[in-house]
Structure formats: structure tokens, C-alpha cells
PDB file of C-alpha atoms and ligand atoms in Angstrom:
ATOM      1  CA  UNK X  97      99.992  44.321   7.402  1.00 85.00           C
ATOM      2  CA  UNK X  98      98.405  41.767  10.088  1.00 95.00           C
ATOM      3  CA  UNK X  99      99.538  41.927  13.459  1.00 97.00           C
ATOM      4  CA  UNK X 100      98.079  40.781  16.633  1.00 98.00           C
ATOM      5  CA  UNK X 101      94.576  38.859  17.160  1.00 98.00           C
ATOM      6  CA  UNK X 102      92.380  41.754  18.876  1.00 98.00           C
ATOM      7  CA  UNK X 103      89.653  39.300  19.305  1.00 96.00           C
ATOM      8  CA  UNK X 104      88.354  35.863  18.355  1.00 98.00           C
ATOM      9  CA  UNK X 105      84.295  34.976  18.297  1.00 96.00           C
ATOM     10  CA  UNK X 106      82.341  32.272  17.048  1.00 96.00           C
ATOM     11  CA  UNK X 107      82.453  33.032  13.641  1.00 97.00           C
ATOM     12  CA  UNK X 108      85.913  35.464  12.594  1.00 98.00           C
ATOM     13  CA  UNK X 109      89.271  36.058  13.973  1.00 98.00           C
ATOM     14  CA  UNK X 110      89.959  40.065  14.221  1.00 98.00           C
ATOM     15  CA  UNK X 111      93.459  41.185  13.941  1.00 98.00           C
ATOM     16  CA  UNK X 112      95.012  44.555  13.797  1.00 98.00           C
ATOM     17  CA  UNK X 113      96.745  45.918  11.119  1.00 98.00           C
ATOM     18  CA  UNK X 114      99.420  48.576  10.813  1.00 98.00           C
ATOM     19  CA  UNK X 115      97.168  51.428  11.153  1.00 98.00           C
ATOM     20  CA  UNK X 116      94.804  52.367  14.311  1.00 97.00           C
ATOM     21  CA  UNK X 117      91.756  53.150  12.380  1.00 98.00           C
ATOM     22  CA  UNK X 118      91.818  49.509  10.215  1.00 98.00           C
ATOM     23  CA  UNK X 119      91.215  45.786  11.040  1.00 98.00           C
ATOM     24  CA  UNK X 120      91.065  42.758   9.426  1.00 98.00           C
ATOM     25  CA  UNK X 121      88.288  40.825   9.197  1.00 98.00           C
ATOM     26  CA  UNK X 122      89.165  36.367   9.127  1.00 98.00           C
ATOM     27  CA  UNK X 123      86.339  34.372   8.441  1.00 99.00           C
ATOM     28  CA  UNK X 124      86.143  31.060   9.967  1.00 98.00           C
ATOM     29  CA  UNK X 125      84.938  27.621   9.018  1.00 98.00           C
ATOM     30  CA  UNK X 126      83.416  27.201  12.821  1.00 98.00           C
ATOM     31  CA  UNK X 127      80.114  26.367  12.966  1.00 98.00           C
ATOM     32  CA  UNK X 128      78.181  26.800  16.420  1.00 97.00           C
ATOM     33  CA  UNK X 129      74.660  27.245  17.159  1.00 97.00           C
ATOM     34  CA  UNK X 130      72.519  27.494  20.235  1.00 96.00           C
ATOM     35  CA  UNK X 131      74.648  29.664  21.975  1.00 93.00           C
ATOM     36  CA  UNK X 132      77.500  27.806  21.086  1.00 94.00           C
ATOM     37  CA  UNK X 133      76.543  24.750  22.783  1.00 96.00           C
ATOM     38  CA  UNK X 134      76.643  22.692  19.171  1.00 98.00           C
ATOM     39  CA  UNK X 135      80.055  22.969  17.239  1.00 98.00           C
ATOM     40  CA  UNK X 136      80.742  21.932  13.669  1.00 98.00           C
ATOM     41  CA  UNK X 137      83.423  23.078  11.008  1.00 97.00           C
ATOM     42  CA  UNK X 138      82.763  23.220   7.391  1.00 97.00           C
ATOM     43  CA  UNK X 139      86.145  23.293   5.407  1.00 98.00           C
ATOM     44  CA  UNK X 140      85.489  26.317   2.828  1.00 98.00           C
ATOM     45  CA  UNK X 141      82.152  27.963   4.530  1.00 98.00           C
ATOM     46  CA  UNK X 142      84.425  30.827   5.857  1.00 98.00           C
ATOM     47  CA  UNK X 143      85.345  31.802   2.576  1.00 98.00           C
ATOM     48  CA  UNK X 144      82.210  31.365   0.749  1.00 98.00           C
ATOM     49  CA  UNK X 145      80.672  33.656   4.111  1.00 98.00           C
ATOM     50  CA  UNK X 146      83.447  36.313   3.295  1.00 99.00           C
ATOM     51  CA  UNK X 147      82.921  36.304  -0.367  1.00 98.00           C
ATOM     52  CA  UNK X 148      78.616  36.190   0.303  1.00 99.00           C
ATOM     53  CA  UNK X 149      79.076  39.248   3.048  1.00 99.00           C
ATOM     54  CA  UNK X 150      81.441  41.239   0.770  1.00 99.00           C
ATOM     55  CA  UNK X 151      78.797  40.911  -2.049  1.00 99.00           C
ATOM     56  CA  UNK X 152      76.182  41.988   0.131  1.00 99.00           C
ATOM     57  CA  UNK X 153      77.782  44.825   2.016  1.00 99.00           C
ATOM     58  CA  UNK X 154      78.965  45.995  -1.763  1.00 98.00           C
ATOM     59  CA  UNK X 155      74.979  46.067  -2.529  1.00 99.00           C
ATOM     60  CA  UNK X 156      73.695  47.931   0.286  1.00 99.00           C
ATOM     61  CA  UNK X 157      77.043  50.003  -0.030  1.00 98.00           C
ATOM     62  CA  UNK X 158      75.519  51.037  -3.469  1.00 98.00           C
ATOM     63  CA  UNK X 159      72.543  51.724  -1.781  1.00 98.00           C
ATOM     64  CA  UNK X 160      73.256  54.511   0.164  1.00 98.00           C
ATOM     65  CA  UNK X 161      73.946  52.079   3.384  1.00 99.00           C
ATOM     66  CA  UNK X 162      77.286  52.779   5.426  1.00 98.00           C
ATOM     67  CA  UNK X 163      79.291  49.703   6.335  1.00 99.00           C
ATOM     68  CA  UNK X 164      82.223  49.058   7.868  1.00 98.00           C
ATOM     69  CA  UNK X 165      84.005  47.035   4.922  1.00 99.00           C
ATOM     70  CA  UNK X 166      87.000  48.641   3.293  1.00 98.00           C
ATOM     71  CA  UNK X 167      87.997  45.906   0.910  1.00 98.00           C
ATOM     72  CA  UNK X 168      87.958  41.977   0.586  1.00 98.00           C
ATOM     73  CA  UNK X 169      92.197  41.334   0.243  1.00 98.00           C
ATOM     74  CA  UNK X 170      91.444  37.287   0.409  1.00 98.00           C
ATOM     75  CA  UNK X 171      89.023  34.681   0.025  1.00 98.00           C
ATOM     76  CA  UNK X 172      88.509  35.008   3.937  1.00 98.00           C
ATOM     77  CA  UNK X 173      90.075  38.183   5.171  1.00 98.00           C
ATOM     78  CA  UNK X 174      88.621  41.982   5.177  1.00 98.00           C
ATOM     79  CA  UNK X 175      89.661  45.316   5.536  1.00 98.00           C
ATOM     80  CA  UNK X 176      87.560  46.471   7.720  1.00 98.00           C
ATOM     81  CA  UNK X 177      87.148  49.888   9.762  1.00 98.00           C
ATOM     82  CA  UNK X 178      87.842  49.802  13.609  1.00 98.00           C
ATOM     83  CA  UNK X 179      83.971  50.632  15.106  1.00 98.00           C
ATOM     84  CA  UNK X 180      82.783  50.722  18.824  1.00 98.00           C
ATOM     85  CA  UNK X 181      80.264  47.899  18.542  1.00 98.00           C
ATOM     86  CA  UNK X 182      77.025  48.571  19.542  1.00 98.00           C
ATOM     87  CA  UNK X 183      76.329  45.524  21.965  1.00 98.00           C
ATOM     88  CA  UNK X 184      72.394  44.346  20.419  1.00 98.00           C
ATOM     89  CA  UNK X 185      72.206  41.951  17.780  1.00 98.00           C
ATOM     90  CA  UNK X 186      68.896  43.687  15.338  1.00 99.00           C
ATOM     91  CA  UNK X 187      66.728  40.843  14.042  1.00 99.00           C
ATOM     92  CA  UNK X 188      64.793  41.702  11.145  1.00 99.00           C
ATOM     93  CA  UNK X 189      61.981  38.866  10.223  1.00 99.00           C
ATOM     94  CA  UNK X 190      59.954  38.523   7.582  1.00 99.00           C
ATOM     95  CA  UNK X 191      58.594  35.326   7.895  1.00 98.00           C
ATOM     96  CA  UNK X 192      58.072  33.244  10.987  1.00 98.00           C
ATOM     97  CA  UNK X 193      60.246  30.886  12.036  1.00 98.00           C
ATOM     98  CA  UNK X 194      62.679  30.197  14.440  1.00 98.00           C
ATOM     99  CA  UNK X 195      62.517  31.823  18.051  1.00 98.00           C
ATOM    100  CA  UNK X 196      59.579  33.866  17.138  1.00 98.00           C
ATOM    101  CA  UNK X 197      57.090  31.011  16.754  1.00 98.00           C
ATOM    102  CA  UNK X 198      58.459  29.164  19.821  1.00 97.00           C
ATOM    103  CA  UNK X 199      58.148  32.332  21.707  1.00 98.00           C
ATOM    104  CA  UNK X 200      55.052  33.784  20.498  1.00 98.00           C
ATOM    105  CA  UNK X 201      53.048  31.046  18.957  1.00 96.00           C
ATOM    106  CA  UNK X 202      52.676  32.128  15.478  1.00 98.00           C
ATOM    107  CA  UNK X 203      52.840  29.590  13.085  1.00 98.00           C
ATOM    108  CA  UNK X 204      55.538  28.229  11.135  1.00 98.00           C
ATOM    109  CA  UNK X 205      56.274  30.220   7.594  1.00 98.00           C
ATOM    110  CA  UNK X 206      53.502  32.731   8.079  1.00 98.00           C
ATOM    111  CA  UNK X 207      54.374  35.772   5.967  1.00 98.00           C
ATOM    112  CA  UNK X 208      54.395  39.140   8.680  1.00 98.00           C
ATOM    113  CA  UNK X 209      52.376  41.571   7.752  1.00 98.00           C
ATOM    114  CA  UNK X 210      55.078  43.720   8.061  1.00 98.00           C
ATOM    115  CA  UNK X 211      58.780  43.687   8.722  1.00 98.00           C
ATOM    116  CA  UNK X 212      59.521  42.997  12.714  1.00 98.00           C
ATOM    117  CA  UNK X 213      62.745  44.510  14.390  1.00 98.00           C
ATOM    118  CA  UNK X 214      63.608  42.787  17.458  1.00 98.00           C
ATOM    119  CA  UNK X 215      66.882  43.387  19.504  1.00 99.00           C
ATOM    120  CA  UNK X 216      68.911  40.980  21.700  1.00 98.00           C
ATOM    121  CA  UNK X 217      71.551  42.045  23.459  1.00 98.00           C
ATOM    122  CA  UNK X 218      74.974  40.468  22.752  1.00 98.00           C
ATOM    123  CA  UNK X 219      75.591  38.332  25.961  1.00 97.00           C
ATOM    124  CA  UNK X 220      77.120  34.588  25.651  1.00 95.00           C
ATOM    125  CA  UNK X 221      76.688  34.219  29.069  1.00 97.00           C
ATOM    126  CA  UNK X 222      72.554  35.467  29.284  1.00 98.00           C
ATOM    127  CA  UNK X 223      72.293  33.691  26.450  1.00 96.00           C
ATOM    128  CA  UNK X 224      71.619  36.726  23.957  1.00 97.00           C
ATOM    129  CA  UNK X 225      68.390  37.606  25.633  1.00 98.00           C
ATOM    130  CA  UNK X 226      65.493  39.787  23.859  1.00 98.00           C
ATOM    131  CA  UNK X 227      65.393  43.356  25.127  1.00 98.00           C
ATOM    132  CA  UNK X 228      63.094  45.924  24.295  1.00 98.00           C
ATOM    133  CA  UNK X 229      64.049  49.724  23.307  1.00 98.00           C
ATOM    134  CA  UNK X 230      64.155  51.182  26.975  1.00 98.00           C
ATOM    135  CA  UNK X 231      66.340  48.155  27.865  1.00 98.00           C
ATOM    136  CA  UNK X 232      68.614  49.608  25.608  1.00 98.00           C
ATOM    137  CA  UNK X 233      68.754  52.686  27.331  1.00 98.00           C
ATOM    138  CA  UNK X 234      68.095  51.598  30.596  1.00 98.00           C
ATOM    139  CA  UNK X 235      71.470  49.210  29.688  1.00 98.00           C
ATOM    140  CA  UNK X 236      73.355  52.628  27.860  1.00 98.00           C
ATOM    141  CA  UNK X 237      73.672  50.190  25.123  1.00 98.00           C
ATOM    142  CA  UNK X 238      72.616  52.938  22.714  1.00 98.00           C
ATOM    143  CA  UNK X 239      74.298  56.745  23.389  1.00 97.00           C
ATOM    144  CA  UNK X 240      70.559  58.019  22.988  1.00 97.00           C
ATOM    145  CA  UNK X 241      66.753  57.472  21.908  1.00 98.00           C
ATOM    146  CA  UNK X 242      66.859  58.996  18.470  1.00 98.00           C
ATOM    147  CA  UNK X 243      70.112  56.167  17.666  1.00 98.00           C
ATOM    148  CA  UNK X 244      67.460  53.219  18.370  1.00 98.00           C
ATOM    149  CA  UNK X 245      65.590  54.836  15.844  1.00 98.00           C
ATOM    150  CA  UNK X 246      68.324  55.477  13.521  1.00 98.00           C
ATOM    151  CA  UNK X 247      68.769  51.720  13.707  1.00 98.00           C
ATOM    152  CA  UNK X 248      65.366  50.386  13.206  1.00 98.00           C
ATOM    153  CA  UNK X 249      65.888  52.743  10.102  1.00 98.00           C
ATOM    154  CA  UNK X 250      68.492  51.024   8.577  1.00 99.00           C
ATOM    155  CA  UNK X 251      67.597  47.974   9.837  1.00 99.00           C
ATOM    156  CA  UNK X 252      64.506  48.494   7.667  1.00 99.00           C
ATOM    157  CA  UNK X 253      66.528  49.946   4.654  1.00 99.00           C
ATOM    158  CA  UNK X 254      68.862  46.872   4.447  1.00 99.00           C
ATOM    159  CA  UNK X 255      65.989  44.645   4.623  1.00 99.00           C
ATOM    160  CA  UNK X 256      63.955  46.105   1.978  1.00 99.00           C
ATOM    161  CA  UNK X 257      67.375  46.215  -0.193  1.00 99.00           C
ATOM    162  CA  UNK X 258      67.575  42.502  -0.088  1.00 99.00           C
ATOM    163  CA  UNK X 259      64.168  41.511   0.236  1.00 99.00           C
ATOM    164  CA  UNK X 260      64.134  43.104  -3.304  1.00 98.00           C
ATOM    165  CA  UNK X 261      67.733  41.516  -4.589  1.00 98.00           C
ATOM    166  CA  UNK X 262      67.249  37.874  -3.319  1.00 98.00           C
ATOM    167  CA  UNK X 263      63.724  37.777  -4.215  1.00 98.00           C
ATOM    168  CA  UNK X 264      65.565  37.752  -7.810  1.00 98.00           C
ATOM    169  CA  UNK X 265      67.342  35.135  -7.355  1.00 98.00           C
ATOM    170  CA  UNK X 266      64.400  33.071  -6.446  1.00 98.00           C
ATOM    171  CA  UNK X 267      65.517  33.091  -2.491  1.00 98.00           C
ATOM    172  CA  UNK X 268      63.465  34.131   0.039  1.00 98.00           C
ATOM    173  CA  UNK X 269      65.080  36.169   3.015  1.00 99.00           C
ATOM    174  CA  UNK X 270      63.207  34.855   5.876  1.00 99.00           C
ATOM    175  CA  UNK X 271      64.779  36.736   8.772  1.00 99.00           C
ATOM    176  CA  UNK X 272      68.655  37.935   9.603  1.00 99.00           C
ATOM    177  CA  UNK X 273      70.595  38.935  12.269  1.00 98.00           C
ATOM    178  CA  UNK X 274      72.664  42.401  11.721  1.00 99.00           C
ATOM    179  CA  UNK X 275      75.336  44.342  14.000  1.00 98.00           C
ATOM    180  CA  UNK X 276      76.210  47.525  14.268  1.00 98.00           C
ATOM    181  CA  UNK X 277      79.152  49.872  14.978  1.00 98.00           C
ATOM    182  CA  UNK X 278      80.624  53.457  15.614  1.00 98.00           C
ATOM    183  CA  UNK X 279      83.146  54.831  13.407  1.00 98.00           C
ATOM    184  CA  UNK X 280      86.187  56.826  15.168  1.00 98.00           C
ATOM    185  CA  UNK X 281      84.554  59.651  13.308  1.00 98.00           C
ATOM    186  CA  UNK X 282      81.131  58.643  14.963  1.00 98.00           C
ATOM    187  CA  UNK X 283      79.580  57.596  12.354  1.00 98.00           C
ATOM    188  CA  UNK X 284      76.938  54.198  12.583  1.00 98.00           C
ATOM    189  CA  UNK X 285      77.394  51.910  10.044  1.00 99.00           C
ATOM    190  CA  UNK X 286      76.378  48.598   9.350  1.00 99.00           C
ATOM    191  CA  UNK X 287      79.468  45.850  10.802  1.00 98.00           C
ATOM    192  CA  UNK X 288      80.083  42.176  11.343  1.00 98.00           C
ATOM    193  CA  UNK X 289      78.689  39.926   8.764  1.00 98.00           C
ATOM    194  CA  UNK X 290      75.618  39.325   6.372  1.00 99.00           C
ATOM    195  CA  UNK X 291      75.494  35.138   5.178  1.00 98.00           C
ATOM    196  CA  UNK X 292      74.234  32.472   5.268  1.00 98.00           C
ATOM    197  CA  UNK X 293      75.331  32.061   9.179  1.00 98.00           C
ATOM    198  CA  UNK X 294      72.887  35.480  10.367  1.00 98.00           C
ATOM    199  CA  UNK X 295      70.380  34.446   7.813  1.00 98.00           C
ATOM    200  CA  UNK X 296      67.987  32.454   6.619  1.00 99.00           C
ATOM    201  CA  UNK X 297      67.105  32.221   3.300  1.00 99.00           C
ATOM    202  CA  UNK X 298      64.358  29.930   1.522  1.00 98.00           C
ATOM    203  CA  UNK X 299      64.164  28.484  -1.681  1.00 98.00           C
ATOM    204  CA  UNK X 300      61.119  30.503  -3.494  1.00 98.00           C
ATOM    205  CA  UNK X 301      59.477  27.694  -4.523  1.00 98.00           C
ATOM    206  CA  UNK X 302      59.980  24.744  -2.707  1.00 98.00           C
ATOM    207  CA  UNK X 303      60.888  26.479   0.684  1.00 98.00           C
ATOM    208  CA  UNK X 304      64.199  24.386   0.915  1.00 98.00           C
ATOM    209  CA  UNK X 305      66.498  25.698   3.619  1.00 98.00           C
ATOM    210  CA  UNK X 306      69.718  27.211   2.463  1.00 99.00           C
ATOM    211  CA  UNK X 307      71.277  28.761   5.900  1.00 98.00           C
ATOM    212  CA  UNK X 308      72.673  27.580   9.034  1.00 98.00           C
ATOM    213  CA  UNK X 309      69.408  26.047  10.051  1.00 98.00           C
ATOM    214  CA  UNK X 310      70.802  22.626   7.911  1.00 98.00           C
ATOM    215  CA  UNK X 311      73.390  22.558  10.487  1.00 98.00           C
ATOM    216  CA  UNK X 312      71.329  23.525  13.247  1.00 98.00           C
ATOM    217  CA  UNK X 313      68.833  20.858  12.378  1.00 98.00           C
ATOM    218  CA  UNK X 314      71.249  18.017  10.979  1.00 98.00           C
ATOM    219  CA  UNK X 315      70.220  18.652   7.651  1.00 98.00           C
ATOM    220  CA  UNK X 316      73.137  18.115   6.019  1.00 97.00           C
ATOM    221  CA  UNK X 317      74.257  19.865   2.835  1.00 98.00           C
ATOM    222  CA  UNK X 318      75.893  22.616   5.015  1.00 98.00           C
ATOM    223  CA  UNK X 319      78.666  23.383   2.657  1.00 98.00           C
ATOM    224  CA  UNK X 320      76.205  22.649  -1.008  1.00 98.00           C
ATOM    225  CA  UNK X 321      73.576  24.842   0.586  1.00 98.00           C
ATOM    226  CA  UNK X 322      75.896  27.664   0.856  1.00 98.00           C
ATOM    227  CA  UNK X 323      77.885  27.052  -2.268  1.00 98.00           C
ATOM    228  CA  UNK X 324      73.941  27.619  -3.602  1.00 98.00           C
ATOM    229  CA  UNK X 325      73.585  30.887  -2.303  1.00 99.00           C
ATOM    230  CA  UNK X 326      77.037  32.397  -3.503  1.00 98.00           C
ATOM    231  CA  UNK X 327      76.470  30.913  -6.886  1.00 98.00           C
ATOM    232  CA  UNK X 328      72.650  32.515  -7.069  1.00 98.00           C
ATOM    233  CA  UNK X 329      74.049  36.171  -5.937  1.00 98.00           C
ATOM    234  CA  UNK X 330      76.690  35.990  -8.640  1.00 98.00           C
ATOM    235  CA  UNK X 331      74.174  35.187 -10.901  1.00 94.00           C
TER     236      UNK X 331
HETATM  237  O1  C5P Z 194      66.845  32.000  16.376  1.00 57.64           O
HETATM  238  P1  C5P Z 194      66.067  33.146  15.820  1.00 57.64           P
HETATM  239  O2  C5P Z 194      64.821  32.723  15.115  1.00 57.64           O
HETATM  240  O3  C5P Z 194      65.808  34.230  16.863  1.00 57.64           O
HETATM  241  O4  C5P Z 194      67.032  33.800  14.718  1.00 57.64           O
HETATM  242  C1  C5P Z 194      66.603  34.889  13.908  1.00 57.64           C
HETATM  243  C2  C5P Z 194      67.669  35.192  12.864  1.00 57.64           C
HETATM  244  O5  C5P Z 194      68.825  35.738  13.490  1.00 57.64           O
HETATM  245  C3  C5P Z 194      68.164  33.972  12.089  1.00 57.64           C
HETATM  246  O6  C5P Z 194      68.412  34.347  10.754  1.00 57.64           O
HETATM  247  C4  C5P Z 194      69.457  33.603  12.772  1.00 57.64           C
HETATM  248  O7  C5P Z 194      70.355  32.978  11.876  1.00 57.64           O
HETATM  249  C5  C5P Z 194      69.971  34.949  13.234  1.00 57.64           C
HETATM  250  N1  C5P Z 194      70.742  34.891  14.481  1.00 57.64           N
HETATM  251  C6  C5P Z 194      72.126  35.040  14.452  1.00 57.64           C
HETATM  252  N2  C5P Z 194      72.843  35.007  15.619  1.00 57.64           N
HETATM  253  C7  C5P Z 194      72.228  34.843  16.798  1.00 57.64           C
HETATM  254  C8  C5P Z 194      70.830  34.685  16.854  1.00 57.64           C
HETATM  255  C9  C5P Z 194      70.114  34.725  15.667  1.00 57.64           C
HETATM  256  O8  C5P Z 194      72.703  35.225  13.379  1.00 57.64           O
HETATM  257  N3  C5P Z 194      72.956  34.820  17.919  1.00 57.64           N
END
């Protein structure tokens, strides 16, 4: 069923498989952060990521969102439908944190009044730099105005779905980081990954970080923090 390595990023290996329209999806226990210029590995966090992002694309699935996951065949591989990537990374925040206080001065953990969609467009070598809406046209990033819109949309959709579903399990979804692709039958749907890696997610009550940021920041506790996060979704 898997043939050839298509492509390799930061975080998965993408292979093809026997027919044109699939791929599969290998989730690896690479760590990197700041554009890749801090590298760690985690034995087990890629298959904890593919079982958290299977759960979570399974959710939205139910919720009317289109994704491009076919079916989980091992604790770190995907089926996954071929898509034409669309080349912007979506933030959603709901708290700030992160780049956005750095950038704009806001402080630390305040609660937006409302959700903020930010795009960066998916460049190692710029660095992933912000871009506004007419970037993405003025880039053809997007095929047209009303697909930025379509984005924000869903963008929106997903983050109210989980806002509501973590907030259950007592975990805060701070901000994530979301991708999106084009079918072969042009359809957009939702792609890449939703964990612990594109998020960050705070314990309700005592704001501990369970994400990436503990190996961003040398917390330690990469691995437990995740483990955490599985365990509460399963819940
Ligand atoms: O660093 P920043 O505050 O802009 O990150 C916002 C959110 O997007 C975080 O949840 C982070 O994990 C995610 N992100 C990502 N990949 C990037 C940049 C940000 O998953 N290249």
C-alpha cells in the first residue's frame, strides 16, 4: 500500500499509496520550533499527535467540517486524501500569548474579546511571515476573495467546535495553527494536523502548559504533557 516518500516536513513523512487520489499520513517524533532552528525528538509524541489529530478531525468531521482524513491504519500513519495545499498557515487565538503579545503588546493571557484569524504564509526560508488578506491575493495564494472568506469561516467553525469540546475537559484552547487543502474534486477541507504541536492548550485552572511551548521553553514534561491531553479527550 505505501510506496514512495512524496515529501518530508518538520513534523510527518508523506508517502504515496497505490492509488492517485490517497496518501499516507507518518507522524514523527521530531520536535522543532522557531523555524526549525531548535530540534528535539520525543520517542512516542508522533503517535500520541496521530491518535490526538485523528480524534479531533473525527469531531469536527461530525460537525459538519470537511477534512482530509480517510482513516487512522496505525498508531502513526493516515489515510489521507491527496489536496493542493493552500500555502498560509490560519492562526486562530483566543487568548494572548505567543507572537501576538511580542508583536502587538497585549498582555500575556488576556482573554480576546473575540476570536482573531491571522494568516502566515508557509515560507521556511521568510520565516513564515504574517500576511494580510490582499497579500494573499496579491501572492495568488488563494484562487479568489470569497475562498479567504470561506476560510476565516471555517477557521471560526473549528474553533468554536473545540473551544466548546476542550473547555470540557477542563483545557483551555489558547490559540492553534490550521492548514488547508484542495480536493481533486475542488473541494476545501481542513488538512495537516490538529495537536498538541499547532496548539496550545491550558490547564483551566491552574493555566499549566500542555503543548509544544514545554519544549519550546525547556519546560520539560514534553512527552507527560501530551500523554495528558490524549488521556483528557478520551475521557
Ligand atoms: O508563535 P505564535 O504565537 O504565532 O503561534 C500561534 C499558534 O500557532 C500556536 O498554537 C503555535 O503552536 C501555532 N503555530 C504552529 N506552527 C507555526 C507557527 C505557529 O503550529 N509555524
Amino acid at each position: 500500500m505505501k510506496k514512495e516518500m512524496l515529501y518530508e516536513g518538520k513534523g510527518k513523512k508523506i508517502f504515496k499509496t497505490e492509488d492517485e487520489n490517497l496518501l499516507i499520513s507518518e507522524f514523527k517524533d521530531d520536535l522543532t520550533a522557531f523555524n526549525a532552528e531548535k530540534r528535539g525528538n520525543e520517542s512516542g509524541k508522533g503517535s500520541l499527535n496521530c491518535k490526538i489529530s485523528t480524534e479531533i478531525f473525527r469531531l469536527l468531521e461530525k460537525n459538519g467540517i470537511k477534512t482530509h482524513l480517510i482513516e487512522t491504519i496505525s498508531d502513526t500513519e493516515q489515510i489521507i486524501k491527496k489536496c493542493k495545499i493552500v500555502p498560509i498557515e490560519v492562526i486562530v487565538r483566543n487568548v494572548a500569548t505567543g507572537s501576538l503579545t511580542k508583536r502587538l503588546g497585549i498582555e500575556e493571557g488576556k482573554i480576546l474579546p473575540f476570536a482573531l484569524v491571522e494568516f502566515c504564509l508557509k515560507d521556511d526560508a521568510l520565516g513564515d511571515p504574517f500576511i494580510n488578506d490582499e497579500h494573499c491575493l496579491l501572492l495568488n495564494l488563494v484562487p479568489n476573495e470569497d475562498c479567504i472568506g470561506k476560510i476565516k469561516d471555517m477557521a471560526r467553525k473549528i474553533n468554536s467546535i473545540l473551544s466548546v469540546f476542550f473547555d470540557a475537559k477542563n483545557l483551555r484552547l489558547v490559540d492553534f495553527k490550521i492548514e488547508f487543502g484542495f480536493t481533486q474534486e475542488n473541494e476545501l477541507v481542513l488538512a495537516d494536523e490538529i495537536s498538541p504541536d499547532s496548539c496550545r492548550f491550558w490547564d483551566k485552572f491552574s493555566n499549566e502548559k500542555l503543548d509544544k511551548d514545554r519544549f519550546r521553553q525547556d519546560l520539560g514534561n514534553v512527552k507527560m504533557a501530551y500523554e495528558e491531553v490524549l488521556k483528557r479527550i478520551l475521557n
